[in-house]
PDB file of N, CA and C in Angstrom:
ATOM      1  N   MET A1270      12.581   2.969 -24.186  1.00 88.00           N
ATOM      2  CA  MET A1270      11.786   2.667 -23.013  1.00 88.00           C
ATOM      3  C   MET A1270      10.692   3.730 -22.896  1.00 88.00           C
ATOM      4  N   ASP A1271       9.486   3.272 -22.624  1.00 93.00           N
ATOM      5  CA  ASP A1271       8.350   4.174 -22.457  1.00 93.00           C
ATOM      6  C   ASP A1271       8.247   4.619 -21.007  1.00 93.00           C
ATOM      7  N   VAL A1272       7.802   5.857 -20.822  1.00 96.00           N
ATOM      8  CA  VAL A1272       7.530   6.381 -19.484  1.00 96.00           C
ATOM      9  C   VAL A1272       6.046   6.713 -19.423  1.00 96.00           C
ATOM     10  N   LEU A1273       5.345   6.098 -18.479  1.00 98.00           N
ATOM     11  CA  LEU A1273       3.926   6.364 -18.267  1.00 98.00           C
ATOM     12  C   LEU A1273       3.764   6.954 -16.876  1.00 98.00           C
ATOM     13  N   VAL A1274       2.939   7.999 -16.778  1.00 98.00           N
ATOM     14  CA  VAL A1274       2.760   8.706 -15.510  1.00 98.00           C
ATOM     15  C   VAL A1274       1.276   8.750 -15.178  1.00 98.00           C
ATOM     16  N   PHE A1275       0.962   8.457 -13.910  1.00 99.00           N
ATOM     17  CA  PHE A1275      -0.426   8.376 -13.470  1.00 99.00           C
ATOM     18  C   PHE A1275      -0.640   9.180 -12.196  1.00 99.00           C
ATOM     19  N   LYS A1276      -1.796   9.805 -12.106  1.00 99.00           N
ATOM     20  CA  LYS A1276      -2.287  10.426 -10.879  1.00 99.00           C
ATOM     21  C   LYS A1276      -3.063   9.337 -10.152  1.00 99.00           C
ATOM     22  N   THR A1277      -2.802   9.160  -8.843  1.00 99.00           N
ATOM     23  CA  THR A1277      -3.459   8.077  -8.108  1.00 99.00           C
ATOM     24  C   THR A1277      -4.064   8.575  -6.797  1.00 99.00           C
ATOM     25  N   SER A1278      -4.806   7.686  -6.166  1.00 98.00           N
ATOM     26  CA  SER A1278      -5.355   7.969  -4.835  1.00 98.00           C
ATOM     27  C   SER A1278      -4.593   7.218  -3.741  1.00 98.00           C
ATOM     28  N   VAL A1279      -3.430   6.679  -4.067  1.00 98.00           N
ATOM     29  CA  VAL A1279      -2.593   5.989  -3.081  1.00 98.00           C
ATOM     30  C   VAL A1279      -2.061   7.043  -2.113  1.00 98.00           C
ATOM     31  N   LYS A1280      -2.306   6.848  -0.817  1.00 97.00           N
ATOM     32  CA  LYS A1280      -2.027   7.910   0.151  1.00 97.00           C
ATOM     33  C   LYS A1280      -0.748   7.735   0.957  1.00 97.00           C
ATOM     34  N   ASN A1281      -0.262   6.503   1.081  1.00 98.00           N
ATOM     35  CA  ASN A1281       0.891   6.309   1.966  1.00 98.00           C
ATOM     36  C   ASN A1281       1.718   5.098   1.542  1.00 98.00           C
ATOM     37  N   GLU A1282       2.846   4.929   2.222  1.00 97.00           N
ATOM     38  CA  GLU A1282       3.771   3.840   1.899  1.00 97.00           C
ATOM     39  C   GLU A1282       3.148   2.465   2.122  1.00 97.00           C
ATOM     40  N   LEU A1283       2.293   2.336   3.113  1.00 98.00           N
ATOM     41  CA  LEU A1283       1.639   1.052   3.368  1.00 98.00           C
ATOM     42  C   LEU A1283       0.785   0.643   2.170  1.00 98.00           C
ATOM     43  N   GLN A1284      -0.007   1.564   1.648  1.00 98.00           N
ATOM     44  CA  GLN A1284      -0.827   1.260   0.474  1.00 98.00           C
ATOM     45  C   GLN A1284       0.056   0.943  -0.727  1.00 98.00           C
ATOM     46  N   ALA A1285       1.127   1.697  -0.904  1.00 98.00           N
ATOM     47  CA  ALA A1285       2.042   1.448  -2.022  1.00 98.00           C
ATOM     48  C   ALA A1285       2.674   0.064  -1.899  1.00 98.00           C
ATOM     49  N   SER A1286       3.058  -0.318  -0.688  1.00 97.00           N
ATOM     50  CA  SER A1286       3.683  -1.632  -0.505  1.00 97.00           C
ATOM     51  C   SER A1286       2.693  -2.766  -0.735  1.00 97.00           C
ATOM     52  N   GLN A1287       1.415  -2.529  -0.456  1.00 97.00           N
ATOM     53  CA  GLN A1287       0.396  -3.542  -0.730  1.00 97.00           C
ATOM     54  C   GLN A1287       0.219  -3.749  -2.234  1.00 97.00           C
ATOM     55  N   LEU A1288       0.464  -2.709  -3.015  1.00 98.00           N
ATOM     56  CA  LEU A1288       0.355  -2.805  -4.473  1.00 98.00           C
ATOM     57  C   LEU A1288       1.609  -3.399  -5.120  1.00 98.00           C
ATOM     58  N   GLN A1289       2.711  -3.396  -4.407  1.00 98.00           N
ATOM     59  CA  GLN A1289       3.987  -3.790  -4.990  1.00 98.00           C
ATOM     60  C   GLN A1289       3.958  -5.130  -5.729  1.00 98.00           C
ATOM     61  N   PRO A1290       3.453  -6.212  -5.138  1.00 98.00           N
ATOM     62  CA  PRO A1290       3.468  -7.490  -5.868  1.00 98.00           C
ATOM     63  C   PRO A1290       2.682  -7.436  -7.179  1.00 98.00           C
ATOM     64  N   LYS A1291       1.571  -6.731  -7.179  1.00 98.00           N
ATOM     65  CA  LYS A1291       0.747  -6.636  -8.388  1.00 98.00           C
ATOM     66  C   LYS A1291       1.434  -5.803  -9.457  1.00 98.00           C
ATOM     67  N   LEU A1292       2.058  -4.699  -9.047  1.00 98.00           N
ATOM     68  CA  LEU A1292       2.733  -3.836 -10.014  1.00 98.00           C
ATOM     69  C   LEU A1292       4.003  -4.492 -10.542  1.00 98.00           C
ATOM     70  N   ASP A1293       4.697  -5.234  -9.690  1.00 97.00           N
ATOM     71  CA  ASP A1293       5.902  -5.942 -10.129  1.00 97.00           C
ATOM     72  C   ASP A1293       5.593  -6.950 -11.230  1.00 97.00           C
ATOM     73  N   LYS A1294       4.411  -7.540 -11.202  1.00 96.00           N
ATOM     74  CA  LYS A1294       4.029  -8.522 -12.226  1.00 96.00           C
ATOM     75  C   LYS A1294       3.844  -7.883 -13.600  1.00 96.00           C
ATOM     76  N   LEU A1295       3.688  -6.568 -13.651  1.00 96.00           N
ATOM     77  CA  LEU A1295       3.441  -5.879 -14.916  1.00 96.00           C
ATOM     78  C   LEU A1295       4.719  -5.533 -15.672  1.00 96.00           C
ATOM     79  N   ILE A1296       5.865  -5.672 -15.020  1.00 96.00           N
ATOM     80  CA  ILE A1296       7.116  -5.251 -15.652  1.00 96.00           C
ATOM     81  C   ILE A1296       8.088  -6.414 -15.796  1.00 96.00           C
ATOM     82  N   GLN A1297       9.065  -6.201 -16.684  1.00 94.00           N
ATOM     83  CA  GLN A1297      10.118  -7.179 -16.936  1.00 94.00           C
ATOM     84  C   GLN A1297      11.376  -6.767 -16.165  1.00 94.00           C
ATOM     85  N   GLN A1298      12.352  -7.649 -16.141  1.00 94.00           N
ATOM     86  CA  GLN A1298      13.632  -7.331 -15.514  1.00 94.00           C
ATOM     87  C   GLN A1298      14.243  -6.119 -16.216  1.00 94.00           C
ATOM     88  N   GLY A1299      14.788  -5.197 -15.458  1.00 94.00           N
ATOM     89  CA  GLY A1299      15.391  -3.990 -16.016  1.00 94.00           C
ATOM     90  C   GLY A1299      14.421  -2.830 -16.149  1.00 94.00           C
ATOM     91  N   GLU A1300      13.143  -3.080 -15.918  1.00 97.00           N
ATOM     92  CA  GLU A1300      12.132  -2.029 -15.949  1.00 97.00           C
ATOM     93  C   GLU A1300      11.805  -1.647 -14.507  1.00 97.00           C
ATOM     94  N   CYS A1301      11.149  -0.499 -14.323  1.00 98.00           N
ATOM     95  CA  CYS A1301      10.877  -0.084 -12.949  1.00 98.00           C
ATOM     96  C   CYS A1301       9.619   0.774 -12.857  1.00 98.00           C
ATOM     97  N   TRP A1302       9.156   0.922 -11.638  1.00 98.00           N
ATOM     98  CA  TRP A1302       8.041   1.812 -11.324  1.00 98.00           C
ATOM     99  C   TRP A1302       8.307   2.406  -9.952  1.00 98.00           C
ATOM    100  N   ASN A1303       7.696   3.563  -9.676  1.00 98.00           N
ATOM    101  CA  ASN A1303       7.824   4.165  -8.354  1.00 98.00           C
ATOM    102  C   ASN A1303       6.689   5.142  -8.111  1.00 98.00           C
ATOM    103  N   PHE A1304       6.434   5.383  -6.838  1.00 98.00           N
ATOM    104  CA  PHE A1304       5.452   6.375  -6.421  1.00 98.00           C
ATOM    105  C   PHE A1304       6.171   7.626  -5.946  1.00 98.00           C
ATOM    106  N   ASP A1305       5.581   8.781  -6.201  1.00 98.00           N
ATOM    107  CA  ASP A1305       5.984  10.039  -5.576  1.00 98.00           C
ATOM    108  C   ASP A1305       4.792  10.485  -4.746  1.00 98.00           C
ATOM    109  N   LEU A1306       4.749  10.027  -3.507  1.00 98.00           N
ATOM    110  CA  LEU A1306       3.602  10.295  -2.641  1.00 98.00           C
ATOM    111  C   LEU A1306       3.636  11.696  -2.043  1.00 98.00           C
ATOM    112  N   GLU A1307       4.743  12.399  -2.197  1.00 97.00           N
ATOM    113  CA  GLU A1307       4.823  13.783  -1.726  1.00 97.00           C
ATOM    114  C   GLU A1307       4.187  14.745  -2.720  1.00 97.00           C
ATOM    115  N   ASP A1308       4.074  14.332  -3.970  1.00 98.00           N
ATOM    116  CA  ASP A1308       3.400  15.148  -4.980  1.00 98.00           C
ATOM    117  C   ASP A1308       1.906  15.176  -4.673  1.00 98.00           C
ATOM    118  N   CYS A1309       1.258  16.299  -4.929  1.00 97.00           N
ATOM    119  CA  CYS A1309      -0.175  16.421  -4.617  1.00 97.00           C
ATOM    120  C   CYS A1309      -1.026  15.435  -5.414  1.00 97.00           C
ATOM    121  N   ASP A1310      -0.523  14.961  -6.558  1.00 98.00           N
ATOM    122  CA  ASP A1310      -1.257  13.996  -7.381  1.00 98.00           C
ATOM    123  C   ASP A1310      -0.871  12.552  -7.074  1.00 98.00           C
ATOM    124  N   ARG A1311      -0.001  12.352  -6.084  1.00 98.00           N
ATOM    125  CA  ARG A1311       0.448  11.011  -5.684  1.00 98.00           C
ATOM    126  C   ARG A1311       0.820  10.183  -6.913  1.00 98.00           C
ATOM    127  N   ILE A1312       1.852  10.615  -7.575  1.00 99.00           N
ATOM    128  CA  ILE A1312       2.262  10.119  -8.887  1.00 99.00           C
ATOM    129  C   ILE A1312       2.775   8.676  -8.829  1.00 99.00           C
ATOM    130  N   LEU A1313       2.345   7.902  -9.814  1.00 99.00           N
ATOM    131  CA  LEU A1313       2.905   6.576 -10.086  1.00 99.00           C
ATOM    132  C   LEU A1313       3.558   6.659 -11.460  1.00 99.00           C
ATOM    133  N   ARG A1314       4.845   6.318 -11.527  1.00 98.00           N
ATOM    134  CA  ARG A1314       5.601   6.413 -12.777  1.00 98.00           C
ATOM    135  C   ARG A1314       6.159   5.040 -13.141  1.00 98.00           C
ATOM    136  N   PHE A1315       5.914   4.642 -14.369  1.00 98.00           N
ATOM    137  CA  PHE A1315       6.460   3.393 -14.907  1.00 98.00           C
ATOM    138  C   PHE A1315       7.476   3.718 -15.986  1.00 98.00           C
ATOM    139  N   GLU A1316       8.608   3.022 -15.976  1.00 97.00           N
ATOM    140  CA  GLU A1316       9.579   3.055 -17.062  1.00 97.00           C
ATOM    141  C   GLU A1316       9.698   1.625 -17.558  1.00 97.00           C
ATOM    142  N   ALA A1317       9.121   1.366 -18.728  1.00 95.00           N
ATOM    143  CA  ALA A1317       9.049  -0.014 -19.208  1.00 95.00           C
ATOM    144  C   ALA A1317       8.880  -0.040 -20.720  1.00 95.00           C
ATOM    145  N   ASN A1318       9.224  -1.160 -21.301  1.00 93.00           N
ATOM    146  CA  ASN A1318       9.014  -1.384 -22.729  1.00 93.00           C
ATOM    147  C   ASN A1318       7.686  -2.095 -22.933  1.00 93.00           C
ATOM    148  N   GLN A1319       6.946  -1.668 -23.899  1.00 87.00           N
ATOM    149  CA  GLN A1319       5.716  -2.344 -24.319  1.00 87.00           C
ATOM    150  C   GLN A1319       4.736  -2.575 -23.176  1.00 87.00           C
ATOM    151  N   ILE A1320       4.568  -1.592 -22.330  1.00 89.00           N
ATOM    152  CA  ILE A1320       3.569  -1.707 -21.268  1.00 89.00           C
ATOM    153  C   ILE A1320       2.355  -0.884 -21.673  1.00 89.00           C
ATOM    154  N   ARG A1321       1.199  -1.388 -21.354  1.00 93.00           N
ATOM    155  CA  ARG A1321      -0.036  -0.701 -21.725  1.00 93.00           C
ATOM    156  C   ARG A1321      -0.642  -0.026 -20.503  1.00 93.00           C
ATOM    157  N   ALA A1322      -1.033   1.211 -20.694  1.00 96.00           N
ATOM    158  CA  ALA A1322      -1.638   1.979 -19.602  1.00 96.00           C
ATOM    159  C   ALA A1322      -2.877   1.274 -19.064  1.00 96.00           C
ATOM    160  N   GLU A1323      -3.606   0.600 -19.932  1.00 97.00           N
ATOM    161  CA  GLU A1323      -4.838  -0.070 -19.519  1.00 97.00           C
ATOM    162  C   GLU A1323      -4.578  -1.118 -18.437  1.00 97.00           C
ATOM    163  N   LYS A1324      -3.455  -1.823 -18.538  1.00 97.00           N
ATOM    164  CA  LYS A1324      -3.127  -2.841 -17.527  1.00 97.00           C
ATOM    165  C   LYS A1324      -2.878  -2.201 -16.168  1.00 97.00           C
ATOM    166  N   ILE A1325      -2.202  -1.073 -16.170  1.00 98.00           N
ATOM    167  CA  ILE A1325      -1.906  -0.370 -14.917  1.00 98.00           C
ATOM    168  C   ILE A1325      -3.193   0.174 -14.315  1.00 98.00           C
ATOM    169  N   LEU A1326      -4.010   0.805 -15.143  1.00 98.00           N
ATOM    170  CA  LEU A1326      -5.288   1.352 -14.675  1.00 98.00           C
ATOM    171  C   LEU A1326      -6.155   0.251 -14.078  1.00 98.00           C
ATOM    172  N   LYS A1327      -6.247  -0.870 -14.776  1.00 98.00           N
ATOM    173  CA  LYS A1327      -7.067  -1.991 -14.311  1.00 98.00           C
ATOM    174  C   LYS A1327      -6.552  -2.530 -12.977  1.00 98.00           C
ATOM    175  N   THR A1328      -5.248  -2.672 -12.850  1.00 98.00           N
ATOM    176  CA  THR A1328      -4.652  -3.191 -11.619  1.00 98.00           C
ATOM    177  C   THR A1328      -4.976  -2.297 -10.428  1.00 98.00           C
ATOM    178  N   LEU A1329      -4.828  -0.993 -10.584  1.00 98.00           N
ATOM    179  CA  LEU A1329      -5.124  -0.089  -9.473  1.00 98.00           C
ATOM    180  C   LEU A1329      -6.611  -0.046  -9.174  1.00 98.00           C
ATOM    181  N   HIS A1330      -7.442   0.017 -10.208  1.00 98.00           N
ATOM    182  CA  HIS A1330      -8.892   0.060  -9.984  1.00 98.00           C
ATOM    183  C   HIS A1330      -9.374  -1.204  -9.272  1.00 98.00           C
ATOM    184  N   GLN A1331      -8.873  -2.366  -9.680  1.00 98.00           N
ATOM    185  CA  GLN A1331      -9.276  -3.621  -9.042  1.00 98.00           C
ATOM    186  C   GLN A1331      -8.797  -3.709  -7.595  1.00 98.00           C
ATOM    187  N   SER A1332      -7.782  -2.932  -7.270  1.00 98.00           N
ATOM    188  CA  SER A1332      -7.260  -2.902  -5.902  1.00 98.00           C
ATOM    189  C   SER A1332      -7.922  -1.818  -5.060  1.00 98.00           C
ATOM    190  N   GLY A1333      -8.880  -1.109  -5.647  1.00 98.00           N
ATOM    191  CA  GLY A1333      -9.641  -0.121  -4.890  1.00 98.00           C
ATOM    192  C   GLY A1333      -9.099   1.296  -4.928  1.00 98.00           C
ATOM    193  N   PHE A1334      -8.195   1.580  -5.867  1.00 98.00           N
ATOM    194  CA  PHE A1334      -7.607   2.910  -5.967  1.00 98.00           C
ATOM    195  C   PHE A1334      -8.044   3.602  -7.252  1.00 98.00           C
ATOM    196  N   GLU A1335      -8.108   4.921  -7.172  1.00 98.00           N
ATOM    197  CA  GLU A1335      -8.355   5.718  -8.365  1.00 98.00           C
ATOM    198  C   GLU A1335      -7.026   5.903  -9.082  1.00 98.00           C
ATOM    199  N   CYS A1336      -7.096   5.976 -10.409  1.00 98.00           N
ATOM    200  CA  CYS A1336      -5.883   6.115 -11.201  1.00 98.00           C
ATOM    201  C   CYS A1336      -6.252   6.760 -12.527  1.00 98.00           C
ATOM    202  N   GLU A1337      -5.468   7.744 -12.932  1.00 98.00           N
ATOM    203  CA  GLU A1337      -5.722   8.458 -14.181  1.00 98.00           C
ATOM    204  C   GLU A1337      -4.388   8.719 -14.864  1.00 98.00           C
ATOM    205  N   GLU A1338      -4.286   8.360 -16.142  1.00 98.00           N
ATOM    206  CA  GLU A1338      -3.042   8.596 -16.868  1.00 98.00           C
ATOM    207  C   GLU A1338      -2.888  10.083 -17.143  1.00 98.00           C
ATOM    208  N   LEU A1339      -1.687  10.591 -16.919  1.00 98.00           N
ATOM    209  CA  LEU A1339      -1.361  11.976 -17.245  1.00 98.00           C
ATOM    210  C   LEU A1339      -0.602  11.971 -18.566  1.00 98.00           C
ATOM    211  N   LEU A1340      -1.130  12.689 -19.523  1.00 89.00           N
ATOM    212  CA  LEU A1340      -0.508  12.697 -20.852  1.00 89.00           C
ATOM    213  C   LEU A1340       0.373  13.902 -21.048  1.00 89.00           C
TER     214      LEU A1340
END
């Protein structure tokens, strides 16, 4: 399983919940994602097989949020 980590501009639980349906569409059953909004970089972490960072970046950007993959 791959782990991808992103720095985001998501500021609160309301914004995260608005993204939930879009982010859920990117993963399969048994895979997961979560936000750590207490971290200064407002981390978004995906644990998934065969997921592409570009899809996650595009989804957040199209929703009006900044997103940068942390390598």
